[in-house]
Amino acid sequence: VSGNTAITGITGATAGRKIVLLFSGTPTVSDCTNCTSSVNLVLASDLSATANDTLSLIGNGTSWIETGRSAN
C-alpha cells in the first residue's frame, strides 16, 4: 500500500478470504469495531503504518477482521 491517505474500509470481504497489506507509505488504518456506518475494518486498534509494516486480515462476508500485524 503506497500513499498516506487514511484507510477506513476495504471492499471484497468475502467469507474466508485472507489478505496481507504491505505498506510503503504512512497511512492510518482505522478500527471500526463499534461503528454503525459502512466502515468494515475490525482491528485490535488503529494502525499508524510505516514502511514495511504489514496488516493481515480475513473476511467474514461483510467485514475484515484483523488476524495480525507487524511493525517493521
PDB file of C-alpha atoms in Angstrom:
ATOM      1  CA  VAL A   1       0.000   0.000   0.000  1.00  0.00           C
ATOM      2  CA  SER A   2       1.593   3.248  -1.104  1.00  0.00           C
ATOM      3  CA  GLY A   3       0.495   6.743  -0.191  1.00  0.00           C
ATOM      4  CA  ASN A   4      -0.617   8.375   3.019  1.00  0.00           C
ATOM      5  CA  THR A   5      -4.415   8.552   2.643  1.00  0.00           C
ATOM      6  CA  ALA A   6      -6.314   7.163   5.648  1.00  0.00           C
ATOM      7  CA  ILE A   7      -7.883   3.732   5.138  1.00  0.00           C
ATOM      8  CA  THR A   8     -11.342   3.275   6.645  1.00  0.00           C
ATOM      9  CA  GLY A   9     -12.665   0.346   4.632  1.00  0.00           C
ATOM     10  CA  ILE A  10     -11.770  -2.291   2.064  1.00  0.00           C
ATOM     11  CA  THR A  11     -14.206  -3.877  -0.384  1.00  0.00           C
ATOM     12  CA  GLY A  12     -14.489  -7.601  -1.131  1.00  0.00           C
ATOM     13  CA  ALA A  13     -14.718  -9.050   2.404  1.00  0.00           C
ATOM     14  CA  THR A  14     -15.737 -12.484   1.095  1.00  0.00           C
ATOM     15  CA  ALA A  15     -16.011 -15.031   3.915  1.00  0.00           C
ATOM     16  CA  GLY A  16     -12.701 -16.841   4.362  1.00  0.00           C
ATOM     17  CA  ARG A  17     -10.727 -14.556   2.032  1.00  0.00           C
ATOM     18  CA  LYS A  18      -7.338 -13.614   3.506  1.00  0.00           C
ATOM     19  CA  ILE A  19      -5.256 -10.584   2.583  1.00  0.00           C
ATOM     20  CA  VAL A  20      -1.977  -9.127   3.787  1.00  0.00           C
ATOM     21  CA  LEU A  21      -1.339  -5.417   3.306  1.00  0.00           C
ATOM     22  CA  LEU A  22       2.323  -4.412   2.942  1.00  0.00           C
ATOM     23  CA  PHE A  23       2.836  -0.683   3.441  1.00  0.00           C
ATOM     24  CA  SER A  24       5.355   1.587   1.753  1.00  0.00           C
ATOM     25  CA  GLY A  25       3.549   4.784   2.769  1.00  0.00           C
ATOM     26  CA  THR A  26       2.328   6.042   6.146  1.00  0.00           C
ATOM     27  CA  PRO A  27      -1.478   5.831   6.211  1.00  0.00           C
ATOM     28  CA  THR A  28      -3.608   5.364   9.310  1.00  0.00           C
ATOM     29  CA  VAL A  29      -5.848   2.293   9.123  1.00  0.00           C
ATOM     30  CA  SER A  30      -8.925   2.870  11.297  1.00  0.00           C
ATOM     31  CA  ASP A  31     -10.642   0.296  13.513  1.00  0.00           C
ATOM     32  CA  CYS A  32     -14.418   0.349  13.373  1.00  0.00           C
ATOM     33  CA  THR A  33     -15.458  -2.409  15.771  1.00  0.00           C
ATOM     34  CA  ASN A  34     -18.349  -0.366  17.184  1.00  0.00           C
ATOM     35  CA  CYS A  35     -19.207   1.770  14.160  1.00  0.00           C
ATOM     36  CA  THR A  36     -22.692   1.973  12.747  1.00  0.00           C
ATOM     37  CA  SER A  37     -21.519   3.169   9.320  1.00  0.00           C
ATOM     38  CA  SER A  38     -20.449   1.174   6.297  1.00  0.00           C
ATOM     39  CA  VAL A  39     -16.826   1.091   7.507  1.00  0.00           C
ATOM     40  CA  ASN A  40     -15.820  -2.541   7.610  1.00  0.00           C
ATOM     41  CA  LEU A  41     -12.498  -2.912   9.460  1.00  0.00           C
ATOM     42  CA  VAL A  42     -12.435  -4.700  12.813  1.00  0.00           C
ATOM     43  CA  LEU A  43      -8.939  -4.192  14.220  1.00  0.00           C
ATOM     44  CA  ALA A  44      -7.291  -4.570  17.628  1.00  0.00           C
ATOM     45  CA  SER A  45      -6.708  -0.793  17.411  1.00  0.00           C
ATOM     46  CA  ASP A  46      -5.963   1.846  14.791  1.00  0.00           C
ATOM     47  CA  LEU A  47      -2.724   1.243  12.906  1.00  0.00           C
ATOM     48  CA  SER A  48      -0.373   4.106  12.022  1.00  0.00           C
ATOM     49  CA  ALA A  49       1.596   2.308   9.341  1.00  0.00           C
ATOM     50  CA  THR A  50       5.177   2.965   8.296  1.00  0.00           C
ATOM     51  CA  ALA A  51       7.276   1.477   5.509  1.00  0.00           C
ATOM     52  CA  ASN A  52       7.447  -2.341   5.549  1.00  0.00           C
ATOM     53  CA  ASP A  53       4.701  -2.774   8.177  1.00  0.00           C
ATOM     54  CA  THR A  54       2.103  -5.464   7.438  1.00  0.00           C
ATOM     55  CA  LEU A  55      -1.548  -5.961   8.392  1.00  0.00           C
ATOM     56  CA  SER A  56      -3.207  -9.381   7.951  1.00  0.00           C
ATOM     57  CA  LEU A  57      -6.988  -9.627   7.617  1.00  0.00           C
ATOM     58  CA  ILE A  58      -9.665 -12.261   6.983  1.00  0.00           C
ATOM     59  CA  GLY A  59     -13.118 -11.559   5.573  1.00  0.00           C
ATOM     60  CA  ASN A  60     -16.290 -12.748   7.278  1.00  0.00           C
ATOM     61  CA  GLY A  61     -18.698 -11.873   4.462  1.00  0.00           C
ATOM     62  CA  THR A  62     -19.178  -8.230   5.447  1.00  0.00           C
ATOM     63  CA  SER A  63     -16.160  -7.059   7.424  1.00  0.00           C
ATOM     64  CA  TRP A  64     -12.402  -7.551   7.502  1.00  0.00           C
ATOM     65  CA  ILE A  65     -11.159  -8.949  10.821  1.00  0.00           C
ATOM     66  CA  GLU A  66      -7.530  -8.416  11.863  1.00  0.00           C
ATOM     67  CA  THR A  67      -5.536 -11.620  12.328  1.00  0.00           C
ATOM     68  CA  GLY A  68      -2.155  -9.999  12.874  1.00  0.00           C
ATOM     69  CA  ARG A  69       0.186  -7.082  12.276  1.00  0.00           C
ATOM     70  CA  SER A  70       3.907  -6.491  12.171  1.00  0.00           C
ATOM     71  CA  ALA A  71       5.725  -3.195  12.751  1.00  0.00           C
ATOM     72  CA  ASN A  72       8.951  -3.362  10.786  1.00  0.00           C
TER      73      ASN A  72
END
